[in-house]
Short mmCIF file of C-alpha atoms and ligand atoms in Angstrom, two decimals:
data_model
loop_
_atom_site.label_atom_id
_atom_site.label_comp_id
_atom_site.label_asym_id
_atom_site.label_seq_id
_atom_site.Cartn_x
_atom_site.Cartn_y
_atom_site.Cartn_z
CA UNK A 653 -11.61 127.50 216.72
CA UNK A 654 -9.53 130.68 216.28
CA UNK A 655 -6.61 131.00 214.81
CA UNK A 656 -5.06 132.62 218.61
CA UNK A 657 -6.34 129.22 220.18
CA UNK A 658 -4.50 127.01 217.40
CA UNK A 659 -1.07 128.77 216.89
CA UNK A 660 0.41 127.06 220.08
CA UNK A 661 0.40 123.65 221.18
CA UNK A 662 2.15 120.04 220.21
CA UNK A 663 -1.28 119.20 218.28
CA UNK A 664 -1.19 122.16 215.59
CA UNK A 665 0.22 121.37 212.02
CA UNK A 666 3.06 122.86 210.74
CA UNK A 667 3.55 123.91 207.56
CA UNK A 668 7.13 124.36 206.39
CA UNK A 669 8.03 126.18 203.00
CA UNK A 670 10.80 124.42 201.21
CA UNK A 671 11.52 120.87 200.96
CA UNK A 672 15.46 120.84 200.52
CA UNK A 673 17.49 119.38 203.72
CA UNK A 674 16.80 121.82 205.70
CA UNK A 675 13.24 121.31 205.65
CA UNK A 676 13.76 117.38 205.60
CA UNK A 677 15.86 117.90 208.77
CA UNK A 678 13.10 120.20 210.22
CA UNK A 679 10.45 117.92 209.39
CA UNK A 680 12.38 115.05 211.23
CA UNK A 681 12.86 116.95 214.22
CA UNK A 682 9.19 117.66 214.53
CA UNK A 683 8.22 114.23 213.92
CA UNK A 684 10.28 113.48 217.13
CA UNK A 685 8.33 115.81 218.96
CA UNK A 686 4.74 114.10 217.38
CA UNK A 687 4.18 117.29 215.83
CA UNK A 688 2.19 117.11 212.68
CA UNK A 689 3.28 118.49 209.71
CA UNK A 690 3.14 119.25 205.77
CA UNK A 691 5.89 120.16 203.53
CA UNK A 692 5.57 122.37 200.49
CA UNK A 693 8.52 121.49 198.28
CA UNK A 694 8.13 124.34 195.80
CA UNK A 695 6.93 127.94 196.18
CA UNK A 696 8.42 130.07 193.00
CA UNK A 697 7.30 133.55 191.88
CA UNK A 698 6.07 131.91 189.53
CA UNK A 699 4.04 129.59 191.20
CA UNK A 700 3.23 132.52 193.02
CA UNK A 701 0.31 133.64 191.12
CA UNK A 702 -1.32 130.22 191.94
CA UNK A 703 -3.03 131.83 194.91
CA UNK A 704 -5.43 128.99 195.25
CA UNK A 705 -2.78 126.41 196.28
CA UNK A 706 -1.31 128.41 198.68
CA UNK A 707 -5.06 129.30 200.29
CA UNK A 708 -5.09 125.43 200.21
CA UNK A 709 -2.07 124.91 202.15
CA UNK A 710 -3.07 127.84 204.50
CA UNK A 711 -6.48 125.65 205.53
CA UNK A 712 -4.34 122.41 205.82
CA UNK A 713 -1.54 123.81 208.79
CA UNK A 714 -2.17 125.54 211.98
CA UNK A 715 1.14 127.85 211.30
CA UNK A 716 3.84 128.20 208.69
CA UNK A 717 7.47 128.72 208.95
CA UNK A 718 10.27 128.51 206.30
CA UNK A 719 14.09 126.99 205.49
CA UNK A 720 14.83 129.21 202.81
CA UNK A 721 14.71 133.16 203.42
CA UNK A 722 13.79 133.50 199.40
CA UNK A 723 10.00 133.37 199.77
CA UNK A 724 8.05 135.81 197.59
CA UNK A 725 7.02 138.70 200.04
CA UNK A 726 3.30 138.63 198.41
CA UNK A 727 3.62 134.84 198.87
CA UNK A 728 4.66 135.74 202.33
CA UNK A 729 2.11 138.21 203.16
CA UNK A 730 -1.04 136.23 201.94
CA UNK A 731 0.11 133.71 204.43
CA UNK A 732 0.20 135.83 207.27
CA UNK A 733 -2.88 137.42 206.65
CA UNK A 734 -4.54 133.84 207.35
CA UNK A 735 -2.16 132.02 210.00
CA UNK A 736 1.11 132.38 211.54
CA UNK A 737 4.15 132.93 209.88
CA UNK A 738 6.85 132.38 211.76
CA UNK A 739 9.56 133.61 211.70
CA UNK A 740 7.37 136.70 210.31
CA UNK A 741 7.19 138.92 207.73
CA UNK A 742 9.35 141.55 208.36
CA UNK A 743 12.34 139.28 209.02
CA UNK A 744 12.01 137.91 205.61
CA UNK A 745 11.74 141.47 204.09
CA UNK A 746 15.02 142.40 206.18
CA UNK A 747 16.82 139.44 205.29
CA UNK A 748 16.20 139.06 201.36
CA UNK A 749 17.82 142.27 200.70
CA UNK A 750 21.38 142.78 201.25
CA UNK A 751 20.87 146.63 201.97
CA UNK A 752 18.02 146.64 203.82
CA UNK A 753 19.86 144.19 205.97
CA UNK A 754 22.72 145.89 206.59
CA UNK A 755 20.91 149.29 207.74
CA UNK A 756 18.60 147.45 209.81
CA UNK A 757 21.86 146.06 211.72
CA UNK A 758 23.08 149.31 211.74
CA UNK A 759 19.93 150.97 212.88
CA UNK A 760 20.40 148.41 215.95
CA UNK A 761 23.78 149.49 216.53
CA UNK A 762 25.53 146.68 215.16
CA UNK A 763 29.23 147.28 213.03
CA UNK A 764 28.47 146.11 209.05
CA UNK A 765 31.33 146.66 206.64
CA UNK A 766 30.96 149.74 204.34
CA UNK A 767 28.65 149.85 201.88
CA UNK A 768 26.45 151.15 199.40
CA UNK A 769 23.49 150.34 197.19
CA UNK A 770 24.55 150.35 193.28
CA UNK A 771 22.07 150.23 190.71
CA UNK A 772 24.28 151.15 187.95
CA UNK A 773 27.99 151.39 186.44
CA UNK A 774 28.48 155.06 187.43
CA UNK A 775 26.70 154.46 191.07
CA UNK A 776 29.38 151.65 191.24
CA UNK A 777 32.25 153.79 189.81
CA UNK A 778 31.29 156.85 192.60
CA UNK A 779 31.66 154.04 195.51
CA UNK A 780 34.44 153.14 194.93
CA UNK A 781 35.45 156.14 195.06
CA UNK A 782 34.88 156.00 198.44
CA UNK A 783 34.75 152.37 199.38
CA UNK A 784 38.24 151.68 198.06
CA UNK A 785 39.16 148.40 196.61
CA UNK A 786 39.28 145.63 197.10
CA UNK A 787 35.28 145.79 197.57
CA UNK A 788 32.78 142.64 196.83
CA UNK A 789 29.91 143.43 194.33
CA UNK A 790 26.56 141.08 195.59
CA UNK A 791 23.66 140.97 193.65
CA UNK A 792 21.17 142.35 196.67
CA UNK A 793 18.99 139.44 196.49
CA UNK A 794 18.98 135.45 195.53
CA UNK A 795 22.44 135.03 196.94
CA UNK A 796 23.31 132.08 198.10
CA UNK A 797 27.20 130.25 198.52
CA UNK A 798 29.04 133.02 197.04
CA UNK A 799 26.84 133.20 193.59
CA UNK A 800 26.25 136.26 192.45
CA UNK A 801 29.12 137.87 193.72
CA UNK A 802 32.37 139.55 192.63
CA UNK A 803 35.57 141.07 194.43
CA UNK A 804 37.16 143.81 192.75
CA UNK A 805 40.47 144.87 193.11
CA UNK A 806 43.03 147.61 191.75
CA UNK A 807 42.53 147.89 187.92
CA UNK A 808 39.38 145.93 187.04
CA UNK A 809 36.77 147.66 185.31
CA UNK A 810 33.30 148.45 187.48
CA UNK A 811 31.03 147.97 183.66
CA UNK A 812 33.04 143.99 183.79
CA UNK A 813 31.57 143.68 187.00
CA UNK A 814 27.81 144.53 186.75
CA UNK A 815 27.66 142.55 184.01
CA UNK A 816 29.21 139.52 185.66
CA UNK A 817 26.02 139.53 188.20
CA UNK A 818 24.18 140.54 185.35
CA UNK A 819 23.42 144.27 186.14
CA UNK A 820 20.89 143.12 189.13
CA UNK A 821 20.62 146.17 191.91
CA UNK A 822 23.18 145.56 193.87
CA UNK A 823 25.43 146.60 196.91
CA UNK A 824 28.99 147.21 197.14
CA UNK A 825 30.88 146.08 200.08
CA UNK A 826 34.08 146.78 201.50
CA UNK A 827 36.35 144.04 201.60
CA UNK A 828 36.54 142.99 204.76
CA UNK A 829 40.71 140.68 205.43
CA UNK A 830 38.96 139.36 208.01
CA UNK A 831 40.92 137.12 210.68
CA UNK A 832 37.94 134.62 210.83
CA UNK A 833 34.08 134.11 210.26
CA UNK A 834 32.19 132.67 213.02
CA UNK A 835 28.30 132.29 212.87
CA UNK A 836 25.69 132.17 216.34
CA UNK A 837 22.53 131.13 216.34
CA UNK A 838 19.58 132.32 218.66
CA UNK A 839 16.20 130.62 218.95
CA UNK A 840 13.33 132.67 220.73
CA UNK A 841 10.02 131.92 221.61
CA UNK A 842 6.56 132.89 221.34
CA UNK A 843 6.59 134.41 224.46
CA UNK A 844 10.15 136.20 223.73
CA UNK A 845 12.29 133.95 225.50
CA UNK A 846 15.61 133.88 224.42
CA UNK A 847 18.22 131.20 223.91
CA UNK A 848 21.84 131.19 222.19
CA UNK A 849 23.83 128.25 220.62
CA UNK A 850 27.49 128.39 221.05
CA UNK A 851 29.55 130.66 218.53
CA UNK A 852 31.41 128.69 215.84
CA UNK A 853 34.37 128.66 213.85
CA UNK A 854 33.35 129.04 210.18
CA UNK A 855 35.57 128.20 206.98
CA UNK A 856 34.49 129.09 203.40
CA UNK A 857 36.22 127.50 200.69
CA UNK A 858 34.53 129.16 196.81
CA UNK A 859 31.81 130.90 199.31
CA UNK A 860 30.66 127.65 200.44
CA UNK A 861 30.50 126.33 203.66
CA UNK A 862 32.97 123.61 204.71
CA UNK A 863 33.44 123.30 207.97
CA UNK A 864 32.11 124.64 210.98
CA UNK A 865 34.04 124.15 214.64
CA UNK A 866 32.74 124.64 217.95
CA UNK A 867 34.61 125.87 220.46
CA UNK A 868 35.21 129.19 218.05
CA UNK A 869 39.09 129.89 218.83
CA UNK A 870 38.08 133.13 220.36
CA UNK A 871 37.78 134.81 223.93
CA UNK A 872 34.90 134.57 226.00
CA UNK A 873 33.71 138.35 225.82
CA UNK A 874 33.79 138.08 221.52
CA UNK A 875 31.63 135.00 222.00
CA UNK A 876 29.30 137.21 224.18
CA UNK A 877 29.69 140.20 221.90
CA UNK A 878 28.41 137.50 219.35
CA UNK A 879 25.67 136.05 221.11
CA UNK A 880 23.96 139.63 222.07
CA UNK A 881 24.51 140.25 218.33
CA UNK A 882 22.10 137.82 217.52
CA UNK A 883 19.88 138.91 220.98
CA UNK A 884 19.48 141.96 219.25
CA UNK A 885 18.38 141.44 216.06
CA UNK A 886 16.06 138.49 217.17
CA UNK A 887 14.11 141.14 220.01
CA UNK A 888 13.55 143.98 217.26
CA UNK A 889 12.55 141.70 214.71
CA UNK A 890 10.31 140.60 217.41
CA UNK A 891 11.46 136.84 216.05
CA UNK A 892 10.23 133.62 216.76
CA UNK A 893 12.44 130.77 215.24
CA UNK A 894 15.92 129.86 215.10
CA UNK A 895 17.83 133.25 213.52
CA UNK A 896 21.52 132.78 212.41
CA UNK A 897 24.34 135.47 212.18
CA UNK A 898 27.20 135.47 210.26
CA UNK A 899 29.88 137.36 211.75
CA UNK A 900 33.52 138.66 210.46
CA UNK A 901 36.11 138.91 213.09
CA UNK A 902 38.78 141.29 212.25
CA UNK A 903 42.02 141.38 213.14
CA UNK A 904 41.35 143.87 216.00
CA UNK A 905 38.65 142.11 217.62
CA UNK A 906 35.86 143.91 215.71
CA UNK A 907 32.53 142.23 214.67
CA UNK A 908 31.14 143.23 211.37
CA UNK A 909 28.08 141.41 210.42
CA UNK A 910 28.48 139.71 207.45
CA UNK A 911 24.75 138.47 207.10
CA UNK A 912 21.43 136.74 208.69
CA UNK A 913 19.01 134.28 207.81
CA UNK A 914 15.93 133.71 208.98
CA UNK A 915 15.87 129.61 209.64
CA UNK A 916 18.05 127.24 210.42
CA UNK A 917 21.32 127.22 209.20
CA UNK A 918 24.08 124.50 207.57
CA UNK A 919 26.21 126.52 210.56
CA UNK A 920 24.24 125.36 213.16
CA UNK A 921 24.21 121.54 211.38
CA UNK A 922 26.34 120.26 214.35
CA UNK A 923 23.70 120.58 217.18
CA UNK A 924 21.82 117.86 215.88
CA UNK A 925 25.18 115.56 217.51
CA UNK A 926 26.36 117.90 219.82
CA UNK A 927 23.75 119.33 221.67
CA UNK A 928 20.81 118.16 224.02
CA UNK A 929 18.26 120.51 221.77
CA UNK A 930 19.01 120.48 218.26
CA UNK A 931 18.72 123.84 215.76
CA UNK A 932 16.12 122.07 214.19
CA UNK A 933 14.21 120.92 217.10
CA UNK A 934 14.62 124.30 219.38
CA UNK A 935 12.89 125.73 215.63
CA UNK A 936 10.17 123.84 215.54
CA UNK A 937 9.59 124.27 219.31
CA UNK A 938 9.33 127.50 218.95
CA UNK A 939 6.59 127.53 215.97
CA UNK A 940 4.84 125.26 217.49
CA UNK A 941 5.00 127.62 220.69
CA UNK A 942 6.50 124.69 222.99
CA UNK A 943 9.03 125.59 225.47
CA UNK A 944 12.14 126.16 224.43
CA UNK A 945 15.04 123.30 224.73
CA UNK A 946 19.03 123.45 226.09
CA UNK A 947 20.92 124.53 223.54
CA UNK A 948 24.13 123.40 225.58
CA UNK A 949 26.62 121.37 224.05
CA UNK A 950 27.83 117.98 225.60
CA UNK A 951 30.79 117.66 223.33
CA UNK A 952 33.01 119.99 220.77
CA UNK A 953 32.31 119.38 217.57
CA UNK A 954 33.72 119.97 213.82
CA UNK A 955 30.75 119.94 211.28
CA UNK A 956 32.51 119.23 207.67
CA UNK A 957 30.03 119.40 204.61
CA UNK A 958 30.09 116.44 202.21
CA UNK A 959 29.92 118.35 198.96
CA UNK A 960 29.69 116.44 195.39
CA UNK A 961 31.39 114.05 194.90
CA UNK A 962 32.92 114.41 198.65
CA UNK A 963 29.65 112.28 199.71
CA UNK A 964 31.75 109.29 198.09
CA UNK A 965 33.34 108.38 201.55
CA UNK A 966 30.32 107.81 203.27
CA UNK A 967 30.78 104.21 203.61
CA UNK A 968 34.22 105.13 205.67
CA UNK A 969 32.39 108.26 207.30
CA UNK A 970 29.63 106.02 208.75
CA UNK A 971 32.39 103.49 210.11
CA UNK A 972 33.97 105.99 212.09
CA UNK A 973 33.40 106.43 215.85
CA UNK A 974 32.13 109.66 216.90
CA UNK A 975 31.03 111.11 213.64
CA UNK A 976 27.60 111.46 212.96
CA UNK A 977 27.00 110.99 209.64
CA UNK A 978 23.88 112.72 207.81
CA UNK A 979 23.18 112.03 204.29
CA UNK A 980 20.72 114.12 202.44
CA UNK A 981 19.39 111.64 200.13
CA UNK A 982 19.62 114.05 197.16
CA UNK A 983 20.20 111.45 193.88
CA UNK A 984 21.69 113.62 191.65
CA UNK A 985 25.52 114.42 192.48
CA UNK A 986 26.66 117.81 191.14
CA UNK A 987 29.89 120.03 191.89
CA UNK A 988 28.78 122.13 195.03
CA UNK A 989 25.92 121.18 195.69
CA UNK A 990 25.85 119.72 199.23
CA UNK A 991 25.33 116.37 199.06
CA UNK A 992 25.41 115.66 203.15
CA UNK A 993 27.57 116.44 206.49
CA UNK A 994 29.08 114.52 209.04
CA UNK A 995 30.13 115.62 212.57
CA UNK A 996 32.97 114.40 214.41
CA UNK A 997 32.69 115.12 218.20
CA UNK A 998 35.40 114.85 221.21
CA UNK A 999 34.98 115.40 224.63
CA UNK A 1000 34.11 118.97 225.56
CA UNK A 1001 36.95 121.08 226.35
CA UNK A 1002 37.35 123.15 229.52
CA UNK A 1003 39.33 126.37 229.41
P1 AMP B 829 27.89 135.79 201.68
O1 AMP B 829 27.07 135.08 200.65
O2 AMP B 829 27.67 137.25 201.71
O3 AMP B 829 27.79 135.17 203.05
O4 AMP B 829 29.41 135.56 201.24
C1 AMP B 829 30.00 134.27 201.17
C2 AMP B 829 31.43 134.35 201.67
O5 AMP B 829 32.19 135.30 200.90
C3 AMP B 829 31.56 134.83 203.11
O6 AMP B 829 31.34 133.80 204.03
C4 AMP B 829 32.99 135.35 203.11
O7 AMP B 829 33.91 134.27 203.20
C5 AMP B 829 33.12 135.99 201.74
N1 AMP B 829 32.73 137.41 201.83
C6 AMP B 829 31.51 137.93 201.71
N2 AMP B 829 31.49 139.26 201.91
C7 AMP B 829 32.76 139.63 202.14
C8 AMP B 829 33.41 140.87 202.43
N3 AMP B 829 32.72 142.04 202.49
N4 AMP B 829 34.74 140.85 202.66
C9 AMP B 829 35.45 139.69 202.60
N5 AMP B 829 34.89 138.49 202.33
C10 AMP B 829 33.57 138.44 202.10
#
């Protein structure tokens, strides 16, 4: 058999890169759909160079996809020269770099905040130059929850600031005193179909996700602004998979795009209780090359994280009424590290 005649179909195994929650939750929501899979709980640069394991995994699974966007391009690349890889190459290679990122958006005519790549002290000190301050220092890859990051203002010194992200190449942003962060999330098909999620309502507390709301408190034609946002990117990425956006809205009803990743998203958490298709579901549909389900909503919906030793309530969490309560299982409690969510729904609001 081909690989063309085995890439689409509920029989095919899935391979899925990654075995943290988000790859627990997308290997539940395939098991729902009878859909075969394998998880690969670690894949490091490191392990990298064990080329036989991963030709080993490529014989066992039909198709591969991913639910972390930190997958070694050459790790990548070997896979897709054997199977699937969905979502492909090129949207990892987009999304792992904070620059490369932020031109491609621009390239499709999407608003980004300023910025600039910095490789050294005096690349920094020239930007800022131009940037102005406050600006946010990332590290242009590995970031994750606000690590490896730093906002400087008036009077701090650009040499105090490589070092605190450890002089990695880097990209300097303007800081963006944004009047909220909302997040969409697409899903498209094999056969380019697209489908949106609603926009939510994002809050960041220490660059980490707390809770995300849906309704988003904005007008109708921002939420459509956001949802061709992710249209966009997802059609000249030529995507297949869920894709999430993170969006800044500013005070004058701009979008700036904060960031994408290629997978499912702690954003998008809340469709598992408040939707008729979850993220995680519509995903895996998608590798799989099934059709596509509703991502409409049934309720409104406020996803809070359960973060250290937040996950301590769970007893009174799964009491409630109307929450949905997910806990990740993870035995080892640690300050930020998510730990769980739960979603509390109401009935869906008409406007
Ligand atoms: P990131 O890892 O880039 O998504 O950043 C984590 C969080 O830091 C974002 O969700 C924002 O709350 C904040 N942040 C990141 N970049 C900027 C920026 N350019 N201006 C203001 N806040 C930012």
């Amino acid at each position: 058999m081909t690989i063309s005649d085995r890439s689409v179909g509920p029989d095919q195994i899935i391979g899925i890169l990654g075995g943290g929650q988000l790859g627990r939750m997308l290997a539940l929501a395939g098991a729902r759909l009878g859909l075969p899979f394998d998880v690969v709980r670690r894949i490091t640069e490191a392990d990298y160079s064990d080329e036989e394991a991963l030709a080993r995994f490529a014989g066992d699974v039909d198709v591969v996809t991913y639910e972390f966007e930190n997958v070694p391009a050459r790790a990548a690349d070997f896979l897709a020269s054997r199977l699937p890889v969905r979502p492909g190459p090129m949207a990892l290679t987009v999304s792992q770099d904070r620059v490369r990122e932020k031109t491609f958006a621009r390239e499709c005519g999407l608003a980004v905040p300023d910025f600039a790549p910095i490789d050294s002290v005096d690349d920094l000190a020239r930007a800022l130059e131009t940037i102005g301050r406050p600006a946010v220092l990332k590290t242009r890859r590995f970031g994750y929850d606000g690590k490896g990051q730093v906002v400087i203002r008036a009077g701090d010194d650009p040499a105090r600031a490589m070092a605190a992200i450890g002089h990695q190449p880097a990209i300097l942003e303007a800081f963006v005193s944004f009047e909220k962060e909302i997040s969409v999330l697409v899903v498209r098909g094999v056969d380019g179909e697209i489908r949106h999620y609603d926009p939510v309502e994002n809050v960041h507390r220490g660059g980490i996700l707390r809770t995300s709301t849906v309704p988003a408190s904005i007008d109708v034609s921002l939420g459509a602004r956001a949802a061709l946002t992710g249209t966009v990117l997802a059609e000249k990425l030529d995507y297949v998979g869920v894709l999430a956006v993170e969006l800044f809205v500013t005070r004058d009803g701009q979008l700036l795009l904060n960031e994408m990743a290629p997978r499912v998203h702690n954003s998008g958490h809340w469709t598992e209780a408040a939707c008729h298709c979850s993220q995680f579901e519509n995903h895996m549909r998608a590798v799989a090359g099934l059709p596509l389900g509703s991502t409409s909503r049934h309720s409104d919906a406020v996803m809070q994280n359960l973060i250290g030793n937040g996950v301590d309530k769970w007893r009174r969490l799964a009491a409630e009424d109307d929450s949905v309560l997910h806990l990740y299982g993870k035995r080892d409690q640690r300050e930020g590290r998510k730990m769980g969510h739960v979603t509390r729904l109401s009935p869906l609001s008409r406007d």
